[in-house]
Tab-separated table of C-alpha atoms in Angstrom:
chain	number	residue	atom	x	y	z
Q	1	MET	CA	27.521	3.478	-85.846
Q	2	SER	CA	24.882	0.773	-85.577
Q	3	PHE	CA	26.200	-1.177	-82.524
Q	4	THR	CA	29.114	-1.467	-80.086
Q	5	LEU	CA	31.461	-4.490	-79.987
Q	6	ALA	CA	33.653	-5.025	-76.910
Q	7	ILE	CA	36.702	-7.297	-77.310
Q	8	VAL	CA	37.340	-9.090	-74.007
Q	9	GLY	CA	39.591	-11.892	-72.788
Q	10	ARG	CA	42.650	-12.759	-70.699
Q	11	PRO	CA	45.804	-10.660	-71.046
Q	12	ASN	CA	47.905	-11.291	-74.179
Q	13	VAL	CA	45.313	-13.196	-76.250
Q	14	GLY	CA	45.572	-10.611	-79.075
Q	15	LYS	CA	42.704	-8.218	-78.346
Q	16	SER	CA	44.604	-5.051	-79.299
Q	17	THR	CA	45.947	-6.644	-82.495
Q	18	LEU	CA	42.405	-7.421	-83.644
Q	19	PHE	CA	41.260	-3.948	-82.559
Q	20	ASN	CA	43.933	-2.328	-84.744
Q	21	ARG	CA	42.927	-4.522	-87.707
Q	22	LEU	CA	39.236	-3.607	-87.364
Q	23	VAL	CA	39.854	0.155	-87.142
Q	24	GLY	CA	42.530	0.030	-89.852
Q	25	LYS	CA	45.083	1.961	-87.738
Q	26	ARG	CA	47.687	1.202	-85.077
Q	27	LEU	CA	45.737	2.964	-82.319
Q	28	ALA	CA	46.365	0.415	-79.572
Q	29	LEU	CA	49.830	-0.547	-78.329
Q	30	VAL	CA	50.756	-4.159	-79.094
Q	31	ASP	CA	53.518	-6.127	-77.386
Q	32	ASP	CA	54.320	-9.725	-76.434
Q	33	GLN	CA	54.308	-8.679	-72.776
Q	34	PRO	CA	50.852	-9.213	-71.188
Q	35	GLY	CA	48.931	-6.320	-69.576
Q	36	VAL	CA	49.945	-3.555	-72.020
Q	37	THR	CA	46.351	-2.306	-72.405
Q	38	ARG	CA	44.964	-0.821	-69.201
Q	39	ASP	CA	42.307	1.645	-70.352
Q	40	LEU	CA	39.315	1.320	-72.625
Q	41	ARG	CA	39.944	2.468	-76.158
Q	42	GLU	CA	37.171	3.130	-78.675
Q	43	GLY	CA	37.456	3.194	-82.459
Q	44	GLU	CA	35.305	3.245	-85.578
Q	45	ALA	CA	35.531	-0.227	-87.082
Q	46	ARG	CA	34.980	-1.343	-90.676
Q	47	LEU	CA	34.331	-4.931	-91.657
Q	48	GLY	CA	33.050	-5.292	-95.194
Q	49	ASP	CA	29.987	-3.035	-95.388
Q	50	LEU	CA	29.509	-3.069	-91.591
Q	51	ARG	CA	30.277	0.083	-89.608
Q	52	PHE	CA	30.317	-0.180	-85.826
Q	53	THR	CA	32.098	1.000	-82.672
Q	54	VAL	CA	34.743	-1.373	-81.300
Q	55	VAL	CA	36.108	-1.162	-77.734
Q	56	ASP	CA	39.514	-2.584	-76.769
Q	57	THR	CA	39.562	-3.589	-73.096
Q	58	ALA	CA	42.140	-4.503	-70.485
Q	59	GLY	CA	42.911	-8.193	-69.992
Q	60	LEU	CA	40.512	-9.859	-67.549
Q	61	GLU	CA	42.254	-10.762	-64.299
Q	62	GLU	CA	40.810	-12.758	-61.409
Q	63	ALA	CA	41.607	-9.927	-58.946
Q	64	THR	CA	38.500	-8.376	-57.351
Q	65	ASP	CA	40.168	-6.045	-54.804
Q	66	ASN	CA	41.104	-2.383	-55.266
Q	67	SER	CA	44.486	-3.177	-56.836
Q	68	LEU	CA	45.363	-2.026	-60.366
Q	69	GLU	CA	44.288	-5.393	-61.797
Q	70	GLY	CA	41.016	-5.256	-59.841
Q	71	ARG	CA	40.219	-1.754	-61.117
Q	72	MET	CA	41.064	-2.836	-64.673
Q	73	ARG	CA	38.719	-5.798	-64.323
Q	74	ARG	CA	35.862	-3.582	-63.075
Q	75	LEU	CA	36.424	-1.230	-65.980
Q	76	THR	CA	36.279	-4.115	-68.461
Q	77	GLU	CA	33.094	-5.454	-66.857
Q	78	ARG	CA	31.617	-1.964	-67.209
Q	79	ALA	CA	32.417	-2.037	-70.934
Q	80	VAL	CA	30.727	-5.463	-71.180
Q	81	ASP	CA	27.574	-4.004	-69.609
Q	82	MET	CA	27.516	-1.099	-72.047
Q	83	ALA	CA	28.400	-3.018	-75.230
Q	84	ASP	CA	25.763	-4.516	-77.521
Q	85	VAL	CA	27.967	-7.476	-78.527
Q	86	CYS	CA	30.972	-9.068	-76.757
Q	87	LEU	CA	33.741	-10.839	-78.641
Q	88	PHE	CA	35.322	-13.229	-76.115
Q	89	MET	CA	38.843	-14.184	-77.225
Q	90	ILE	CA	40.963	-17.113	-76.107
Q	91	ASP	CA	44.469	-18.088	-77.205
Q	92	ALA	CA	44.029	-21.195	-79.388
Q	93	ARG	CA	47.696	-22.187	-78.949
Q	94	VAL	CA	47.443	-22.179	-75.134
Q	95	GLY	CA	43.949	-23.680	-75.071
Q	96	VAL	CA	41.178	-23.031	-72.551
Q	97	THR	CA	42.502	-22.085	-69.113
Q	98	PRO	CA	40.578	-22.089	-65.785
Q	99	THR	CA	40.501	-18.271	-66.001
Q	100	ASP	CA	38.788	-18.494	-69.418
Q	101	GLU	CA	36.114	-20.743	-67.891
Q	102	VAL	CA	35.459	-18.258	-65.059
Q	103	PHE	CA	35.049	-15.363	-67.465
Q	104	ALA	CA	32.896	-17.395	-69.847
Q	105	ASP	CA	30.457	-17.901	-66.936
Q	106	ILE	CA	30.485	-14.145	-66.216
Q	107	LEU	CA	29.846	-13.244	-69.865
Q	108	ARG	CA	27.029	-15.769	-70.145
Q	109	LYS	CA	25.198	-13.902	-67.374
Q	110	LYS	CA	26.159	-10.326	-68.278
Q	111	SER	CA	25.889	-10.130	-72.076
Q	112	ALA	CA	23.004	-11.149	-74.329
Q	113	HIS	CA	25.237	-11.505	-77.400
Q	114	VAL	CA	28.610	-13.244	-77.000
Q	115	ILE	CA	30.761	-14.363	-79.938
Q	116	LEU	CA	33.563	-16.805	-79.094
Q	117	ALA	CA	36.803	-16.395	-81.018
Q	118	ALA	CA	39.892	-18.606	-80.878
Q	119	ASN	CA	42.725	-16.242	-81.811
Q	120	LYS	CA	46.221	-17.174	-83.042
Q	121	SER	CA	44.610	-20.183	-84.756
Q	122	GLU	CA	46.760	-20.214	-87.878
Q	123	GLY	CA	48.434	-23.588	-88.385
Q	124	SER	CA	47.709	-27.059	-86.998
Q	125	ALA	CA	49.189	-26.240	-83.563
Q	126	ALA	CA	45.957	-24.426	-82.700
Q	127	ASP	CA	43.546	-27.281	-83.568
Q	128	ALA	CA	43.451	-28.680	-80.028
Q	129	GLY	CA	42.716	-25.257	-78.536
Q	130	VAL	CA	39.849	-24.639	-80.983
Q	131	LEU	CA	38.265	-27.984	-80.047
Q	132	GLU	CA	38.613	-27.179	-76.321
Q	133	ALA	CA	36.756	-23.875	-76.894
Q	134	TYR	CA	33.523	-25.790	-77.605
Q	135	GLY	CA	33.492	-26.762	-73.913
Q	136	LEU	CA	32.954	-23.138	-72.819
Q	137	GLY	CA	29.275	-23.372	-73.804
Q	138	LEU	CA	29.319	-20.204	-75.924
Q	139	GLY	CA	28.618	-21.881	-79.260
Q	140	GLU	CA	30.949	-22.623	-82.147
Q	141	PRO	CA	34.236	-20.684	-81.930
Q	142	ILE	CA	35.507	-18.591	-84.839
Q	143	ARG	CA	39.062	-19.399	-85.913
Q	144	LEU	CA	40.789	-16.027	-86.014
Q	145	SER	CA	44.198	-14.590	-86.583
Q	146	GLY	CA	44.194	-10.912	-85.699
Q	147	GLU	CA	47.797	-10.599	-86.856
Q	148	HIS	CA	47.315	-12.174	-90.285
Q	149	GLY	CA	43.658	-11.234	-90.900
Q	150	GLU	CA	42.365	-14.801	-91.101
Q	151	GLY	CA	38.774	-15.537	-90.099
Q	152	MET	CA	37.432	-12.029	-90.815
Q	153	ASN	CA	34.766	-13.469	-93.124
Q	154	ASP	CA	33.506	-15.753	-90.329
Q	155	LEU	CA	33.348	-12.780	-87.954
Q	156	TYR	CA	31.405	-10.829	-90.582
Q	157	VAL	CA	28.881	-13.678	-90.922
Q	158	GLN	CA	28.323	-13.683	-87.136
Q	159	LEU	CA	27.969	-9.892	-86.894
Q	160	MET	CA	25.722	-9.313	-89.924
Q	161	PRO	CA	22.408	-10.579	-88.411
Q	162	LEU	CA	23.177	-8.765	-85.148
Q	163	ALA	CA	23.862	-5.530	-87.063
Q	164	ASP	CA	20.489	-5.842	-88.821
Q	165	LYS	CA	18.799	-6.437	-85.474
Q	166	PHE	CA	20.385	-3.385	-83.822
Q	167	ASP	CA	19.600	-1.234	-86.878
Q	168	LYS	CA	15.918	-2.146	-86.468
Q	169	ILE	CA	16.033	-1.442	-82.727
Q	170	ALA	CA	17.707	1.943	-83.348
Q	171	GLU	CA	15.133	2.774	-86.018
Q	172	ALA	CA	12.294	1.844	-83.662
Q	173	THR	CA	13.641	3.701	-80.616
Q	174	SER	CA	15.351	6.759	-82.103
Q	175	PRO	CA	13.200	9.882	-82.379
Q	176	GLU	CA	12.170	11.351	-85.699
Q	177	THR	CA	14.004	14.625	-86.187
Q	178	ASP	CA	14.181	17.093	-89.063
Q	179	VAL	CA	10.862	15.820	-90.418
Q	180	THR	CA	10.162	17.226	-93.888
Q	181	VAL	CA	6.777	18.924	-94.206
Q	182	ASP	CA	4.667	19.541	-97.294
Q	183	GLU	CA	6.124	22.161	-99.593
Q	184	GLU	CA	2.978	24.252	-99.236
Q	185	ILE	CA	1.152	24.251	-95.901
Q	186	ASP	CA	-2.270	25.829	-96.251
Q	187	GLU	CA	-4.283	27.233	-93.375
Q	188	ASP	CA	-6.859	24.453	-93.856
Q	189	ASP	CA	-4.266	21.653	-93.518
Q	190	ASP	CA	-4.184	19.450	-90.426
Q	191	LEU	CA	-1.533	21.049	-88.206
Q	192	SER	CA	-2.103	18.772	-85.197
Q	193	VAL	CA	0.894	17.486	-83.201
Q	194	PRO	CA	1.534	13.692	-83.363
Q	195	MET	CA	0.830	12.387	-79.858
Q	196	PRO	CA	3.103	9.786	-78.185
Q	197	THR	CA	1.885	6.179	-78.183
Q	198	ALA	CA	2.951	2.990	-76.392
Q	199	ASN	CA	4.938	1.966	-79.505
Q	200	LYS	CA	6.430	5.439	-80.001
Q	201	PRO	CA	6.682	6.964	-76.504
Q	202	LEU	CA	7.843	10.498	-75.863
Q	203	GLN	CA	11.614	10.303	-75.231
Q	204	VAL	CA	12.823	12.501	-72.377
Q	205	ALA	CA	16.454	12.778	-71.192
Q	206	VAL	CA	17.183	14.201	-67.732
Q	207	VAL	CA	20.686	15.719	-67.757
Q	208	GLY	CA	22.745	17.897	-65.460
Q	209	ARG	CA	25.785	18.092	-63.222
Q	210	PRO	CA	26.527	15.378	-60.632
Q	211	ASN	CA	24.330	15.375	-57.513
Q	212	ALA	CA	21.646	17.630	-59.016
Q	213	GLY	CA	19.015	15.010	-58.097
Q	214	LYS	CA	18.251	13.405	-61.465
Q	215	SER	CA	17.711	9.847	-60.190
Q	216	THR	CA	15.685	11.082	-57.192
Q	217	LEU	CA	13.430	13.084	-59.522
Q	218	ILE	CA	12.759	10.081	-61.781
Q	219	ASN	CA	12.073	7.855	-58.750
Q	220	LYS	CA	9.487	10.392	-57.541
Q	221	ILE	CA	7.825	10.449	-60.992
Q	222	LEU	CA	7.734	6.632	-61.010
Q	223	GLY	CA	6.444	6.484	-57.448
Q	224	GLU	CA	9.031	3.840	-56.488
Q	225	ASP	CA	12.781	3.608	-55.779
Q	226	ARG	CA	13.877	2.036	-59.064
Q	227	LEU	CA	17.145	3.985	-59.370
Q	228	LEU	CA	19.999	4.027	-56.853
Q	229	THR	CA	20.275	7.399	-55.100
Q	230	GLY	CA	22.295	8.904	-52.270
Q	231	PRO	CA	24.170	12.018	-51.081
Q	232	GLU	CA	27.353	10.994	-52.944
Q	233	ALA	CA	27.921	12.583	-56.348
Q	234	GLY	CA	28.304	10.317	-59.375
Q	235	ILE	CA	26.260	7.258	-58.314
Q	236	THR	CA	24.612	6.893	-61.744
Q	237	ARG	CA	27.183	5.785	-64.305
Q	238	ASP	CA	25.287	5.056	-67.497
Q	239	ALA	CA	22.118	6.205	-69.237
Q	240	ILE	CA	19.263	4.060	-67.905
Q	241	SER	CA	15.989	4.184	-69.830
Q	242	LEU	CA	12.683	3.530	-68.095
Q	243	GLN	CA	9.289	3.181	-69.749
Q	244	ILE	CA	6.609	5.019	-67.772
Q	245	ASP	CA	3.076	6.302	-68.180
Q	246	TRP	CA	3.105	9.808	-66.713
Q	247	GLN	CA	-0.374	11.310	-66.405
Q	248	GLY	CA	-1.607	9.242	-69.346
Q	249	VAL	CA	1.351	10.052	-71.649
Q	250	PRO	CA	3.651	7.110	-72.572
Q	251	MET	CA	7.264	8.192	-72.029
Q	252	ARG	CA	10.722	6.683	-72.103
Q	253	VAL	CA	12.819	8.602	-69.566
Q	254	PHE	CA	16.631	8.452	-69.671
Q	255	ASP	CA	18.466	8.926	-66.378
Q	256	THR	CA	22.004	10.012	-67.259
Q	257	ALA	CA	25.313	10.291	-65.424
Q	258	GLY	CA	26.274	13.707	-64.084
Q	259	MET	CA	28.377	15.690	-66.550
Q	260	ARG	CA	31.380	17.531	-65.144
Q	261	LYS	CA	33.802	19.837	-66.944
Q	262	LYS	CA	35.871	17.983	-69.523
Q	263	ALA	CA	39.137	18.877	-67.782
Q	264	LYS	CA	37.930	17.226	-64.562
Q	265	VAL	CA	36.856	14.002	-66.240
Q	266	GLN	CA	39.987	11.891	-65.822
Q	267	GLU	CA	38.740	8.380	-65.051
Q	268	LYS	CA	38.016	6.251	-68.104
Q	269	LEU	CA	34.842	5.014	-66.435
Q	270	GLU	CA	33.545	8.563	-66.107
Q	271	LYS	CA	34.444	9.292	-69.726
Q	272	LEU	CA	32.323	6.328	-70.744
Q	273	SER	CA	29.487	7.558	-68.537
Q	274	VAL	CA	29.543	11.072	-69.985
Q	275	SER	CA	29.638	9.808	-73.584
Q	276	ASP	CA	26.658	7.602	-72.747
Q	277	GLY	CA	24.820	10.668	-71.438
Q	278	LEU	CA	25.592	12.618	-74.605
Q	279	ARG	CA	24.198	9.728	-76.635
Q	280	ALA	CA	21.004	9.893	-74.546
Q	281	VAL	CA	20.605	13.577	-75.495
Q	282	LYS	CA	20.761	12.603	-79.178
Q	283	PHE	CA	18.096	9.931	-78.613
Q	284	ALA	CA	15.747	12.314	-76.790
Q	285	GLU	CA	12.969	14.547	-78.054
Q	286	VAL	CA	12.731	16.705	-74.924
Q	287	VAL	CA	15.793	17.356	-72.731
Q	288	VAL	CA	15.227	18.349	-69.092
Q	289	VAL	CA	18.283	20.256	-67.833
Q	290	LEU	CA	18.187	19.812	-64.046
Q	291	LEU	CA	19.905	22.505	-61.972
Q	292	ASP	CA	20.741	22.623	-58.282
Q	293	ALA	CA	18.914	25.627	-56.743
Q	294	SER	CA	21.876	26.368	-54.462
Q	295	ILE	CA	24.372	26.687	-57.367
Q	296	PRO	CA	22.345	27.265	-60.577
Q	297	PHE	CA	23.670	28.189	-64.021
Q	298	GLU	CA	27.264	27.183	-63.542
Q	299	GLN	CA	29.394	26.981	-66.668
Q	300	GLN	CA	28.710	23.265	-67.112
Q	301	ASP	CA	24.928	23.792	-66.901
Q	302	LEU	CA	25.162	26.313	-69.727
Q	303	ARG	CA	27.236	23.931	-71.845
Q	304	ILE	CA	24.729	21.098	-71.360
Q	305	ALA	CA	21.771	23.331	-72.290
Q	306	ASP	CA	23.653	24.664	-75.324
Q	307	LEU	CA	24.470	21.099	-76.431
Q	308	ALA	CA	20.771	20.176	-76.336
Q	309	GLU	CA	19.915	23.271	-78.396
Q	310	ARG	CA	22.623	22.520	-80.979
Q	311	GLU	CA	21.308	18.958	-81.278
Q	312	GLY	CA	17.919	20.506	-82.087
Q	313	ARG	CA	16.049	19.157	-79.061
Q	314	ALA	CA	13.251	20.813	-77.111
Q	315	VAL	CA	14.640	22.045	-73.784
Q	316	VAL	CA	13.018	22.423	-70.351
Q	317	VAL	CA	15.075	23.896	-67.486
Q	318	ALA	CA	14.103	22.517	-64.060
Q	319	VAL	CA	15.520	23.904	-60.796
Q	320	ASN	CA	15.654	21.169	-58.132
Q	321	LYS	CA	15.907	21.318	-54.307
Q	322	TRP	CA	13.433	24.221	-54.270
Q	323	ASP	CA	12.066	23.058	-50.900
Q	324	ALA	CA	15.345	24.110	-49.259
Q	325	GLU	CA	15.098	27.731	-50.518
Q	326	GLU	CA	13.936	30.439	-48.103
Q	327	ASN	CA	13.524	33.591	-50.243
Q	328	LYS	CA	11.690	31.877	-53.089
Q	329	GLN	CA	10.278	34.971	-54.867
Q	330	GLU	CA	13.606	36.805	-54.892
Q	331	LYS	CA	15.488	33.656	-55.968
Q	332	LEU	CA	13.021	32.970	-58.813
Q	333	ARG	CA	13.391	36.535	-60.096
Q	334	ASP	CA	17.194	36.188	-60.099
Q	335	LEU	CA	16.962	32.806	-61.870
Q	336	LYS	CA	14.770	34.191	-64.676
Q	337	GLU	CA	17.089	37.174	-65.153
Q	338	ALA	CA	20.184	34.915	-65.307
Q	339	PHE	CA	18.445	32.493	-67.685
Q	340	GLY	CA	17.555	35.222	-70.193
Q	341	ARG	CA	21.058	36.727	-69.980
Q	342	LEU	CA	23.150	33.523	-70.099
Q	343	LEU	CA	21.081	31.437	-72.545
Q	344	PRO	CA	19.671	33.862	-75.153
Q	345	GLN	CA	19.489	30.999	-77.706
Q	346	LEU	CA	16.787	29.400	-75.523
Q	347	ARG	CA	14.806	32.590	-74.933
Q	348	GLY	CA	11.361	31.744	-73.606
Q	349	ALA	CA	12.128	28.109	-72.725
Q	350	PRO	CA	10.173	26.963	-69.646
Q	351	LEU	CA	11.871	27.407	-66.271
Q	352	VAL	CA	10.229	25.175	-63.652
Q	353	THR	CA	10.994	24.897	-59.939
Q	354	VAL	CA	10.657	21.389	-58.481
Q	355	SER	CA	11.519	19.364	-55.416
Q	356	ALA	CA	12.493	15.788	-56.220
Q	357	LYS	CA	12.424	15.037	-52.492
Q	358	THR	CA	8.818	16.132	-51.830
Q	359	GLY	CA	7.385	15.843	-55.341
Q	360	LYS	CA	6.273	19.461	-55.440
Q	361	GLY	CA	6.215	21.032	-58.910
Q	362	LEU	CA	6.034	17.728	-60.854
Q	363	ASP	CA	2.680	18.703	-62.392
Q	364	ARG	CA	4.229	21.914	-63.688
Q	365	LEU	CA	7.216	19.947	-65.032
Q	366	HIS	CA	4.902	17.551	-66.917
Q	367	ALA	CA	2.961	20.480	-68.413
Q	368	ALA	CA	6.237	22.183	-69.454
Q	369	ILE	CA	7.509	18.992	-71.144
Q	370	MET	CA	4.264	18.588	-73.121
Q	371	ARG	CA	4.253	22.277	-74.067
Q	372	ALA	CA	7.901	22.099	-75.252
Q	373	TYR	CA	7.077	18.965	-77.279
Q	374	GLU	CA	4.078	20.686	-78.903
Q	375	ILE	CA	6.165	23.746	-79.902
Q	376	TRP	CA	8.950	21.457	-81.215
Q	377	ASN	CA	6.366	19.979	-83.625
Q	378	ARG	CA	4.859	23.369	-84.606
Q	379	ARG	CA	3.858	23.870	-88.260
Q	380	VAL	CA	3.105	27.316	-89.689
Q	381	PRO	CA	1.042	27.815	-92.907
Q	382	THR	CA	3.002	29.279	-95.823
Q	383	ALA	CA	0.477	32.062	-96.405
Q	384	ALA	CA	0.746	33.202	-92.762
Q	385	LEU	CA	4.561	33.095	-92.978
Q	386	ASN	CA	4.687	35.338	-96.053
Q	387	ARG	CA	2.219	37.849	-94.594
Q	388	TRP	CA	4.433	37.954	-91.501
Q	389	LEU	CA	7.601	38.379	-93.620
Q	390	ILE	CA	6.123	41.436	-95.410
Q	391	GLY	CA	5.425	43.061	-92.039
Q	392	MET	CA	8.941	42.320	-90.756
Q	393	LEU	CA	10.497	43.817	-93.908
Q	394	GLU	CA	8.404	46.964	-93.565
Q	395	GLN	CA	9.496	47.383	-89.949
Q	396	HIS	CA	13.207	46.805	-90.646
Q	397	PRO	CA	14.329	46.389	-94.284
Q	398	PRO	CA	17.456	44.285	-94.792
Q	399	PRO	CA	20.752	46.177	-95.200
Q	400	ALA	CA	22.315	46.980	-98.560
Q	401	PRO	CA	26.006	45.977	-98.283
Q	402	GLN	CA	28.192	47.665	-100.931
Q	403	GLY	CA	25.046	49.243	-102.351
Q	404	LYS	CA	23.522	45.867	-103.269
Q	405	ARG	CA	19.955	45.676	-102.029
Q	406	ILE	CA	19.030	42.278	-100.561
Q	407	LYS	CA	15.526	41.175	-101.514
Q	408	LEU	CA	13.700	38.613	-99.347
Q	409	ARG	CA	11.117	37.245	-101.765
Q	410	TYR	CA	9.456	34.172	-100.269
Q	411	MET	CA	9.374	32.079	-97.102
Q	412	THR	CA	8.196	28.554	-96.283
Q	413	GLN	CA	8.565	25.966	-93.534
Q	414	ALA	CA	10.730	23.062	-94.690
Q	415	LYS	CA	10.831	20.846	-91.582
Q	416	THR	CA	9.593	20.302	-88.051
Q	417	ARG	CA	11.263	18.735	-84.977
Q	418	PRO	CA	12.734	21.379	-84.651
Q	419	PRO	CA	10.957	24.002	-86.828
Q	420	ALA	CA	13.099	24.892	-89.850
Q	421	PHE	CA	12.312	27.671	-92.341
Q	422	VAL	CA	13.724	28.625	-95.742
Q	423	VAL	CA	13.799	32.182	-97.101
Q	424	MET	CA	14.411	32.665	-100.814
Q	425	CYS	CA	16.465	35.829	-101.265
Q	426	SER	CA	19.102	37.570	-103.369
Q	427	HIS	CA	22.705	37.607	-102.070
Q	428	PRO	CA	22.126	35.181	-99.145
Q	429	ASP	CA	25.849	35.210	-98.327
Q	430	LYS	CA	25.754	38.974	-97.687
Q	431	LEU	CA	22.873	38.945	-95.192
Q	432	PRO	CA	24.364	39.623	-91.717
Q	433	ASP	CA	23.760	37.280	-88.770
Q	434	SER	CA	22.100	40.107	-86.846
Q	435	TYR	CA	19.263	40.261	-89.389
Q	436	THR	CA	18.802	36.475	-89.237
Q	437	ARG	CA	18.534	36.763	-85.427
Q	438	TYR	CA	15.938	39.540	-85.880
Q	439	LEU	CA	13.808	37.198	-88.020
Q	440	VAL	CA	14.248	34.216	-85.630
Q	441	ASN	CA	13.234	36.323	-82.613
Q	442	GLY	CA	10.222	37.565	-84.562
Q	443	LEU	CA	9.204	33.976	-85.382
Q	444	ARG	CA	9.455	33.026	-81.705
Q	445	GLN	CA	7.297	35.946	-80.593
Q	446	ASP	CA	4.647	36.133	-83.338
Q	447	PHE	CA	4.056	32.377	-83.824
Q	448	ASP	CA	4.327	31.464	-80.121
Q	449	MET	CA	7.476	29.315	-80.332
Q	450	PRO	CA	9.390	30.232	-77.155
Q	451	GLY	CA	12.478	28.261	-76.222
Q	452	THR	CA	12.526	25.744	-79.069
Q	453	PRO	CA	15.532	25.653	-81.452
Q	454	ILE	CA	14.615	27.379	-84.735
Q	455	ARG	CA	16.616	26.809	-87.908
Q	456	LEU	CA	16.464	29.580	-90.543
Q	457	TYR	CA	18.186	29.046	-93.896
Q	458	MET	CA	18.753	31.709	-96.568
Q	459	ARG	CA	18.710	30.327	-100.075
Q	460	GLY	CA	19.674	32.144	-103.293
Q	461	GLN	CA	17.493	32.086	-106.388
Q	462	GLY	CA	20.349	30.871	-108.589
Q	463	ASP	CA	21.821	32.840	-111.471
Q	464	LYS	CA	20.633	31.988	-114.942
Q	465	ASN	CA	23.712	33.377	-116.767
Q	466	PRO	CA	26.004	30.393	-117.528
Q	467	TYR	CA	28.933	32.704	-118.385
Q	468	LYS	CA	28.890	34.632	-115.095
Q	469	GLY	CA	32.296	34.547	-113.438
Q	470	LYS	CA	33.959	32.848	-116.427
Q	471	ARG	CA	35.661	35.904	-117.934
Q	472	GLU	CA	39.272	35.082	-118.740
Q	473	LYS	CA	41.877	36.941	-116.742
Q	474	ASN	CA	43.849	38.063	-119.808
Q	475	ALA	CA	40.791	39.006	-121.875
Q	476	GLY	CA	41.557	42.751	-121.521
Q	477	ALA	CA	45.178	42.343	-122.625
Q	478	LEU	CA	44.083	40.292	-125.657
Q	479	ALA	CA	41.572	42.967	-126.727
Q	480	LYS	CA	44.245	45.690	-126.426
Q	481	HIS	CA	46.672	43.618	-128.533
Q	482	LEU	CA	44.094	43.080	-131.276
Q	483	LYS	CA	43.206	46.797	-131.259
Q	484	ASN	CA	46.856	47.785	-131.712
Q	485	ASN	CA	47.225	45.308	-134.610
Q	486	ARG	CA	44.216	46.814	-136.382
Q	487	ARG	CA	45.728	50.313	-136.070
Q	488	GLY	CA	49.004	49.102	-137.527
């Protein structure tokens, strides 16, 4: 999905009808009664060759208190803040109302890209309303009919240049992952790690449970109070990216919302916040999982760390609020034991103790991030890999299921970020997972790649016999029939 489009407007202007048309399904309830939609609803939209995320919002009301309408309005404004493009809809048959003018002013300040649409504009009865829409100061309105599909081409024309723009931004800001390396890496090749630059900074996401101290930690790194902090859990609500120069290394640091267990996430606003945090993990190169020293390695911490590993990101585990601990040596020993036991897939990943309040341990955290980034980019020469593979096979030969000996013939590195290796072998489908884990653990230890996700693929040589597996089921019966005929 290249960008996010939020459909906003007064109640009953046809937002949900257009949403259903864009996603191609009746996901949102539609009725003549205003105020049917109360929550935010996301869908994957298709418009010509454009693919984007569309968000249906509650009707904008002028209430600002804590009533239902006021909470719905705050939720819609939150969606406006998070969306790349806003489609502001008015009812062309009713014309521009004072409420429309108020919200047009709000959108002009809040959103960089606003498209004005006059919905229900089929027929001449809507002409006056379309002309009034020019007075909102949001440019030329699109004549739309969400119910009958009119005006979709005009919407496409407005979205196309914005889609190209956001594609370029995503290409410029998203990290390179699964980078293909040369088929043969010799020992003399340049195996240096690409260093971050001002144009391509190192992307770091700080994730964790609510109130772990993520915003406080980033403020301490910056040396100023740029992010709102406090004792209350859940202050940060979306992923905020900040460009910093930390000890001479250009970085873009993402401060994310605290992630609670899925069953506890009931508010739509929090669901949006968590999904934004997950998106930040996908945009990061190094993920710092921040734990609270008083309650480390809870179930949610493990899930967050496992998510980062499955996404193929380098992981650093930081334990915050270390200044409040009394028995530091004993606590650190228990933490390391729990880390190795609960997160075996991240064996060897750096575990750093920090205090976001005092700034102690930040030098160690910086060194751990750079070390994790260097390992994530590690390249191993093919010759060294194959010498290593021979030694591993001599130590523990692969099993022979059903008497079929599995031969591991050749190994090479296919990709970096994270390191990915391919082993050419016979019967790859019969090699047990335990043997693959044995090889991965050996790679970690012998080539100094602790903690980073390692991908190991087994590939068959391919059978040259074109008739293999094509024997007809009744071939034996046919041969017996022919034999009996010859005897007769």
